[in-house]
CSV table of C-alpha atoms and ligand atoms in Angstrom, one decimal:
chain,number,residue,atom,x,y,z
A,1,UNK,CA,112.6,6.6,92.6
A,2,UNK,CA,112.1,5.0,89.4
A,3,UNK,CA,108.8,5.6,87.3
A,4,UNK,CA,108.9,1.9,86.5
A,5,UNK,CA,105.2,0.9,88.7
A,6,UNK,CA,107.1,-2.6,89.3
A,7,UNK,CA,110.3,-1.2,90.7
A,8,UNK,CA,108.5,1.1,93.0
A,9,UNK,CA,106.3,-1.4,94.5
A,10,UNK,CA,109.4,-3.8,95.1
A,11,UNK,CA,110.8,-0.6,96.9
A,12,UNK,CA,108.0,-0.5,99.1
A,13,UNK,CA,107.6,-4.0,99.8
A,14,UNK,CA,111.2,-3.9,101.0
A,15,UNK,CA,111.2,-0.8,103.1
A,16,UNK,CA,107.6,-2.1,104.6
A,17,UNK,CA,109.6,-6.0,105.6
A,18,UNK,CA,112.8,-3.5,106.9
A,19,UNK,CA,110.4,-1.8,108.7
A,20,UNK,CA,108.5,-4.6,110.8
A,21,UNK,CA,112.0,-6.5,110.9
A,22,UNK,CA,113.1,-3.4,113.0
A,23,UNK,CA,109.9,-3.5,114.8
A,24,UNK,CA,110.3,-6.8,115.6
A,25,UNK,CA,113.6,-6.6,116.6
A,26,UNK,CA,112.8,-3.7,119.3
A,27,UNK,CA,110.2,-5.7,120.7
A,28,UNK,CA,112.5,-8.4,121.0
A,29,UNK,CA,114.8,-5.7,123.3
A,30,UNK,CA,111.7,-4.7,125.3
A,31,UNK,CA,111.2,-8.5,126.0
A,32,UNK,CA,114.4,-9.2,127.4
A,33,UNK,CA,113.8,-6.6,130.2
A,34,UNK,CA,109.7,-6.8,130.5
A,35,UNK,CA,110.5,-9.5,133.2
A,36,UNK,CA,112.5,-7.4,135.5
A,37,UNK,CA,111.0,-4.2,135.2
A,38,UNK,CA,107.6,-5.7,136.1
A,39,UNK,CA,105.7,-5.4,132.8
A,40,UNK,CA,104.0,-9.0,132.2
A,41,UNK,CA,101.0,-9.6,133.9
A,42,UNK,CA,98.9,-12.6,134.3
A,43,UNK,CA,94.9,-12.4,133.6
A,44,UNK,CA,92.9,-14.8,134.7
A,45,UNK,CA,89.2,-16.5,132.3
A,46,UNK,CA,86.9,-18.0,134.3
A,47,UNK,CA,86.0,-21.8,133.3
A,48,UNK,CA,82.6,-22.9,133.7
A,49,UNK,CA,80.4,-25.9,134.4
A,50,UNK,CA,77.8,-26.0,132.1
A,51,UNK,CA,75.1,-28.1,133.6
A,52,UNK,CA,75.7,-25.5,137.0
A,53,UNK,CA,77.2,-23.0,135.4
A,54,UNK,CA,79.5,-22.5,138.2
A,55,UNK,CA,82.7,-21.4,137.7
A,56,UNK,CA,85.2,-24.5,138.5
A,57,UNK,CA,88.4,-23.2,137.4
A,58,UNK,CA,90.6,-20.6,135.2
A,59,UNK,CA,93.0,-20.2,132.5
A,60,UNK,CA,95.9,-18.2,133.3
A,61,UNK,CA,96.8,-15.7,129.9
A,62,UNK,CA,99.8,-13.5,130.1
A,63,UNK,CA,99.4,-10.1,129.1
A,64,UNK,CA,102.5,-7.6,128.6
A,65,UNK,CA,101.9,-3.6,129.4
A,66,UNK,CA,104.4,-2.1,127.0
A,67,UNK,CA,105.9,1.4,128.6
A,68,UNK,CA,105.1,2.6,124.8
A,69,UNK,CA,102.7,0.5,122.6
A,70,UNK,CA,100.1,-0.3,126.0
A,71,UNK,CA,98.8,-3.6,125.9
A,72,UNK,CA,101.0,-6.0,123.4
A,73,UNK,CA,98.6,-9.1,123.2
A,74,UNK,CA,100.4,-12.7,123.4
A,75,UNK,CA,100.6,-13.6,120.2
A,76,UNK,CA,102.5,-11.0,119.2
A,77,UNK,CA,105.5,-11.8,121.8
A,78,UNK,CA,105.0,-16.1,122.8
A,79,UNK,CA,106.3,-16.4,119.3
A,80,UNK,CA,109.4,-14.3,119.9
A,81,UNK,CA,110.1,-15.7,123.2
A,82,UNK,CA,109.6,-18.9,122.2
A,83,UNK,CA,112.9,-18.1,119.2
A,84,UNK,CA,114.5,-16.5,121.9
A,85,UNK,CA,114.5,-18.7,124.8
A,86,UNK,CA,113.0,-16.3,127.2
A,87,UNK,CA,109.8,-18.2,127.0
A,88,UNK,CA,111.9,-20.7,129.6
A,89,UNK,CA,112.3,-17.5,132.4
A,90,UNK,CA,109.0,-16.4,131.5
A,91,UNK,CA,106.8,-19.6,131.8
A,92,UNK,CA,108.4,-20.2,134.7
A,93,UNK,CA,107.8,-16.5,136.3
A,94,UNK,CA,104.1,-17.2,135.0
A,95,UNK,CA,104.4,-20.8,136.5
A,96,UNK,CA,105.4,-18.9,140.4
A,97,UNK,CA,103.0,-16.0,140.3
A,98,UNK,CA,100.4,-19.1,139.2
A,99,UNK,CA,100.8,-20.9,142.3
A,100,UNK,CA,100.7,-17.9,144.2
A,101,UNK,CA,98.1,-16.8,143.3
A,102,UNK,CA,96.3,-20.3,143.9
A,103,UNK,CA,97.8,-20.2,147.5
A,104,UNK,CA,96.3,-16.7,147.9
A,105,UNK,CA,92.7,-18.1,146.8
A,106,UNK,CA,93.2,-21.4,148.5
A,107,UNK,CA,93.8,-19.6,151.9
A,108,UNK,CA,90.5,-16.9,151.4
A,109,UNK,CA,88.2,-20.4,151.1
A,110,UNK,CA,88.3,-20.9,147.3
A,111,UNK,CA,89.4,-24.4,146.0
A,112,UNK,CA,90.2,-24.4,142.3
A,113,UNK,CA,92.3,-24.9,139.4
A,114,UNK,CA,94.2,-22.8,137.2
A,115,UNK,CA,95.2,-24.2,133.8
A,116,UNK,CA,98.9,-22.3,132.6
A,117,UNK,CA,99.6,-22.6,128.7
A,118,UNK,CA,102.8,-24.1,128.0
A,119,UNK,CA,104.5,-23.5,124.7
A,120,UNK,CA,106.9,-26.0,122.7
A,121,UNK,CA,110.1,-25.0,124.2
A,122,UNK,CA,108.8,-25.3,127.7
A,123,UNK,CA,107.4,-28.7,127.3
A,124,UNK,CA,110.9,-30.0,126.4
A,125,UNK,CA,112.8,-28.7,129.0
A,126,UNK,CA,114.2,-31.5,130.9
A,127,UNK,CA,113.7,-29.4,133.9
A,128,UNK,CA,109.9,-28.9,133.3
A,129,UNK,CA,108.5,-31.5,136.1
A,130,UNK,CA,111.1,-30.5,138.5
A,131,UNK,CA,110.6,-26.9,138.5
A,132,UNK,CA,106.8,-27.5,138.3
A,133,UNK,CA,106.9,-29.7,141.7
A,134,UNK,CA,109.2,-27.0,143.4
A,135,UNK,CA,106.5,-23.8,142.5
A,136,UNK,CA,104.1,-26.3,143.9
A,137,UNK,CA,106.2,-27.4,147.1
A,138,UNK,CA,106.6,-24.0,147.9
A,139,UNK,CA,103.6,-22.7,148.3
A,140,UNK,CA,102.0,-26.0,149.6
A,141,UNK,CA,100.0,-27.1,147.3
A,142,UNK,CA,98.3,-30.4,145.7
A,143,UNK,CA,99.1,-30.9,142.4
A,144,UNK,CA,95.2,-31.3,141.1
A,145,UNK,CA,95.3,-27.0,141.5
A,146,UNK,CA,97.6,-26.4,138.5
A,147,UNK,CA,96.2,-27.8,135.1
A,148,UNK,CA,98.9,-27.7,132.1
A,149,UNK,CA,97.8,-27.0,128.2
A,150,UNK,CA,99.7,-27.8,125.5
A,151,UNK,CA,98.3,-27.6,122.0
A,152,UNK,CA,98.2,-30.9,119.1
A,153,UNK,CA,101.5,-29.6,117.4
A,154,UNK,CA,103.6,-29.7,120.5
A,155,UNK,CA,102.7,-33.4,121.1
A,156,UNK,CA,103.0,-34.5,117.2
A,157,UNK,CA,106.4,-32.4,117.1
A,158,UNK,CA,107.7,-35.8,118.7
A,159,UNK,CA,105.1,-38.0,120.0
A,160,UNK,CA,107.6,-40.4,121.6
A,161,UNK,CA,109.3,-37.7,123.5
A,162,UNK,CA,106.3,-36.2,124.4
A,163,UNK,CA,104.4,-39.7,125.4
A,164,UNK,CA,107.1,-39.8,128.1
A,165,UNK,CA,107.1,-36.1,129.5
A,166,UNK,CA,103.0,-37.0,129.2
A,167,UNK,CA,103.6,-39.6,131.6
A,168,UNK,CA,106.0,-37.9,134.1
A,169,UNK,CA,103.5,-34.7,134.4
A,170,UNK,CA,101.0,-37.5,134.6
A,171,UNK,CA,102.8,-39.2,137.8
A,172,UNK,CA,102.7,-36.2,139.7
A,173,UNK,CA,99.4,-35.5,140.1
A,174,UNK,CA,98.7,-33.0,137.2
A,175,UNK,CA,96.2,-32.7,134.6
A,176,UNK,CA,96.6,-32.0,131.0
A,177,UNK,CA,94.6,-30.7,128.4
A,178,UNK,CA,95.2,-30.6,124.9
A,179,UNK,CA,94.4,-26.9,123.8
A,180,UNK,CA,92.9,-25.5,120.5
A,181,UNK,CA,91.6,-28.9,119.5
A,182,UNK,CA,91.2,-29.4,116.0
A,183,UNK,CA,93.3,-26.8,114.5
A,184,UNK,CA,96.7,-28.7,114.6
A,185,UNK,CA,98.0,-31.7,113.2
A,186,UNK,CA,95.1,-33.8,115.0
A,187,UNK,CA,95.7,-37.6,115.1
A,188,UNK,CA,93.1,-39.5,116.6
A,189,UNK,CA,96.0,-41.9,117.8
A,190,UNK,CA,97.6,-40.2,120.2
A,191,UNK,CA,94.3,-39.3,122.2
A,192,UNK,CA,94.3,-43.3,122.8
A,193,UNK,CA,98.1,-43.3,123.7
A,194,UNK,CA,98.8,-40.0,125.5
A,195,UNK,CA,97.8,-39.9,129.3
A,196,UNK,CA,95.8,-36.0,128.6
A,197,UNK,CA,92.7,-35.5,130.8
A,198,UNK,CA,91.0,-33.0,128.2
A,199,UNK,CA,89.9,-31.5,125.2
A,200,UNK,CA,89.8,-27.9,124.8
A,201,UNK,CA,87.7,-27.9,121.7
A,202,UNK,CA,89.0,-24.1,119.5
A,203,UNK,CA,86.7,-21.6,119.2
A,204,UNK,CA,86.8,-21.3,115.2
A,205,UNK,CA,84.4,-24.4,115.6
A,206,UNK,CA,82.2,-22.7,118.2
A,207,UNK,CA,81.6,-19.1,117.1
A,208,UNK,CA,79.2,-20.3,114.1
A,209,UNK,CA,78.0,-23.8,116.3
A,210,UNK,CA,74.3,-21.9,116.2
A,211,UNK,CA,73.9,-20.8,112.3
A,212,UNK,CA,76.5,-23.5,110.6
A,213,UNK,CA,75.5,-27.4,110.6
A,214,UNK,CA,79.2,-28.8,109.7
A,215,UNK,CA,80.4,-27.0,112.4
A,216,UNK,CA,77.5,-28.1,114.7
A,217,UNK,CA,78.3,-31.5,113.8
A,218,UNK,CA,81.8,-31.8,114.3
A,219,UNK,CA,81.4,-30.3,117.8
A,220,UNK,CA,79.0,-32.7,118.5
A,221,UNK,CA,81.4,-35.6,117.8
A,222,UNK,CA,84.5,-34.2,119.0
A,223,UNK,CA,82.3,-34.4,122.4
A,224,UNK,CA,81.4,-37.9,122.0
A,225,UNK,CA,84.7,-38.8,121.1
A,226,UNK,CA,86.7,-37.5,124.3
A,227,UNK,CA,83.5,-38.9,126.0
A,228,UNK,CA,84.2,-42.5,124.9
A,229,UNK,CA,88.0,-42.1,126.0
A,230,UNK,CA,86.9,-40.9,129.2
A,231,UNK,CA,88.4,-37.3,128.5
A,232,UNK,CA,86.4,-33.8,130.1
A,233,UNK,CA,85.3,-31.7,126.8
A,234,UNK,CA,86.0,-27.9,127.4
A,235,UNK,CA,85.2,-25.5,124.9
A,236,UNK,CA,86.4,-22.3,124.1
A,237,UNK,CA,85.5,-18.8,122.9
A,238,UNK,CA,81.9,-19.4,123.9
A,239,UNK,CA,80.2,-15.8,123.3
A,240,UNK,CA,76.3,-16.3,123.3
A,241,UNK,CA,73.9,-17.9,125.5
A,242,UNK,CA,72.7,-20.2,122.2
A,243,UNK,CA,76.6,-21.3,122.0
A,244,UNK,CA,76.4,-22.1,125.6
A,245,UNK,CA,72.8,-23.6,124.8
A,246,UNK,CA,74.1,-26.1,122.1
A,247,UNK,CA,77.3,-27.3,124.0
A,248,UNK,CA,75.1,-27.8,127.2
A,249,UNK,CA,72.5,-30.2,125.0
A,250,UNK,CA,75.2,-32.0,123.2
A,251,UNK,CA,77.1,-33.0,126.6
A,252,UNK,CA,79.9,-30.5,126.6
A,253,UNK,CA,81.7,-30.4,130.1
A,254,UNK,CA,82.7,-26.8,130.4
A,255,UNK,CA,83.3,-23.1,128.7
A,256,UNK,CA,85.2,-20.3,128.6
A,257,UNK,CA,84.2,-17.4,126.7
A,258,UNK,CA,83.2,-13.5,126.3
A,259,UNK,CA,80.1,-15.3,127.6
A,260,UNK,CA,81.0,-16.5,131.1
A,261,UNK,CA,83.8,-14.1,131.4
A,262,UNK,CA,86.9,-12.3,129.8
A,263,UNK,CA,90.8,-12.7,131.1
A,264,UNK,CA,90.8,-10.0,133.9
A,265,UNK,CA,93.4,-9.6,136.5
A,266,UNK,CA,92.9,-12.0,139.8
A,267,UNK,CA,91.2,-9.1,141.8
A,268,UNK,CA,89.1,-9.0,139.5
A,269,UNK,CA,88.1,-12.7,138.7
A,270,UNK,CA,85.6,-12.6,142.1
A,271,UNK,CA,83.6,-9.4,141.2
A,272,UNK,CA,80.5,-10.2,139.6
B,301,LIG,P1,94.7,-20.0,124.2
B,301,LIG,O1,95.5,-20.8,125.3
B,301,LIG,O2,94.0,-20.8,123.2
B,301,LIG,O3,93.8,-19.0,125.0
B,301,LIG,C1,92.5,-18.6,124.6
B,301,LIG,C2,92.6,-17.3,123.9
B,301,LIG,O4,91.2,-17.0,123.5
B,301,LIG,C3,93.0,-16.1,124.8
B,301,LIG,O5,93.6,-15.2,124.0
B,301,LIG,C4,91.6,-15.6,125.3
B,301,LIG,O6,91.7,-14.2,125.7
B,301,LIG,C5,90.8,-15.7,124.0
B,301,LIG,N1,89.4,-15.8,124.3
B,301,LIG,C6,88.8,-16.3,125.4
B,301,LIG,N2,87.4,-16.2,125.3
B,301,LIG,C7,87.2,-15.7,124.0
B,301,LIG,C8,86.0,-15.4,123.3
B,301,LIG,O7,84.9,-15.6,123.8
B,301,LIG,N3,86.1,-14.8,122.1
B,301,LIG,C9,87.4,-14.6,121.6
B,301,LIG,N4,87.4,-14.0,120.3
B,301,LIG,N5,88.5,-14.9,122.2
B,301,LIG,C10,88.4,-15.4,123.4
B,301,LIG,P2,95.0,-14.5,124.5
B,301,LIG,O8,94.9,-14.2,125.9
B,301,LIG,O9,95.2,-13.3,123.5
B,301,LIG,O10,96.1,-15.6,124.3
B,301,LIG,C11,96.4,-16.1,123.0
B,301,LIG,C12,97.3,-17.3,123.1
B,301,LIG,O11,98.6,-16.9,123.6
B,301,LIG,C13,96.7,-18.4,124.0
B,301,LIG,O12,95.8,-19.1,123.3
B,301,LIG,C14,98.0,-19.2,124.3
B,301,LIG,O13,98.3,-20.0,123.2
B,301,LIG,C15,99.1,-18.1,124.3
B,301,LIG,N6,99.4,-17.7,125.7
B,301,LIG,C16,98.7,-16.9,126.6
B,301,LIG,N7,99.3,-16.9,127.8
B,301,LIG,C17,100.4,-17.7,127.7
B,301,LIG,C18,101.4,-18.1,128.6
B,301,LIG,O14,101.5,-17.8,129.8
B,301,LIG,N8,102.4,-19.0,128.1
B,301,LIG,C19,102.3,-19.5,126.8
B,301,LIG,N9,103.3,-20.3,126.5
B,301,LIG,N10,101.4,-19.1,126.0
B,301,LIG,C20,100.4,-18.3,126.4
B,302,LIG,MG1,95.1,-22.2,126.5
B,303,LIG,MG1,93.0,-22.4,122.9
B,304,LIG,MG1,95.5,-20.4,120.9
């Protein structure tokens, strides 16, 4: 090793990127078989009405049990199944254990939604509405049970495009909402143009709603915007009663949070 300080640190910059490059790279391997040998998992958040403060429906977040590392959380592997392509095999393995899941609820008594996240590469395959209608054919159910998110950047990617998958998603029956609402490349034009049912407002504008007035405010008129396009106003990452509090007083639809509820697996979801 050279005494030079500037050599050494390149030296250890290099070895640390060689290092989470070959990190990377095994969890990329892992990936490729997590789907067959039963590793992924879907949890399930409640989503709550805030004026009843039932629970009216869930999100569905994928979780992956790593044989070595335990729980790897998704955004440390969407991103490298969405370079990989296996995000198409997966979404749609999340898409069937979904709607089974829904049957299984739907036939013990309980009506309601689950929203599934769907990332970039997903939303442009040209197979996405069939395959959603078959998972939904097959177990028999209407299409108002499964609720789709997509976030800001996968519509702006190519708003065109995605205008007209909008539409086709739209024909069959199933909602949309746009998730993580502020964060992306927000333009208040495509909320006119894009058939989406909701706002999922991100919850780095609700954790400091209570203590910080910006953020207070531009809750408050994200709310009343959606509101005057006739969109539902869902926000997320709610983890106090005074968040709730707030949201409830400024006409906010529904929550999900720490609050109401963390992602636990669907036995779970019922045991309160
Ligand atoms: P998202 O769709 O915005 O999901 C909300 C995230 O916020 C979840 O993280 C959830 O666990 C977390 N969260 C919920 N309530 C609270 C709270 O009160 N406080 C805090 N600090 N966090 C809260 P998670 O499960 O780690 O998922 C992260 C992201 O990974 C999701 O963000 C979504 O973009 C993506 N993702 C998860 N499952 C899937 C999937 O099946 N397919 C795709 N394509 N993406 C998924
Ligand atoms: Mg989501
Ligand atoms: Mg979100
Ligand atoms: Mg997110």
């Amino acid at each position: 090793h050279a005494k030079d300080g500037g050599g050494n640190r390149f030296e250890f910059y290099s070895e640390l990127s060689n290092a989470v490059t070959l990190e990377r790279l095994a969890l990329e391997m892992d990936l490729r078989y997590a789907l067959d040998r039963g590793e992924l998992m879907v949890y399930y958040q409640p989503k709550v009405d805030l004026r009843s403060g039932d629970m009216v429906g869930s999100e569905a977040l994928l979780r992956w049990r790593h044989p070595v590392h335990g729980l790897v959380a998704p955004d440390q592997f969407i991103p490298i199944a969405e370079e990989t392509g296996l995000i198409v095999a997966i979404g749609e393995w999340v898409l069937r254990t979904v709607c089974r899941q829904i049957r299984r609820w739907c036939d013990q008594g309980r009506r309601f939604s689950v929203a599934i996240n769907l990332s970039a590469r997903q939303f442009r395959e040209r197979e996405l509405a069939a395959v959603i209608s078959a998972a939904l054919a097959d177990e028999g159910l209407a299409p108002e049970l499964l609720e789709l998110e997509i976030t800001e950047s996968i519509v702006m990617h190519n708003a065109e495009q995605a205008a007209v998958i909008l539409s086709g998603l739209k024909e069959q029956g199933l909602s949309v909402s746009i998730d993580d609402f502020g964060t992306g490349y927000s333009s208040l034009n495509y909320l006119k143009r894009f058939p989406v049912d909701a706002l999922k407002i991100d919850r780095s504008f609700v954790r400091d709603i209570a203590t910080d007035n910006d953020d207070a405010r531009i809750v408050a008129a994200v709310v009343a915007l959606a509101h005057s396009l006739g969109l539902r106003v869902i926000a997320e990452g709610v983890e106090t009663a005074e968040q709730g509090e707030f949201l409830l007083s400024e006409g906010c639809d529904q929550a999900q949070g720490y609050f109401y509820g963390r992602p636990v697996p669907a036995e779970e979801l019922f045991k309160t």
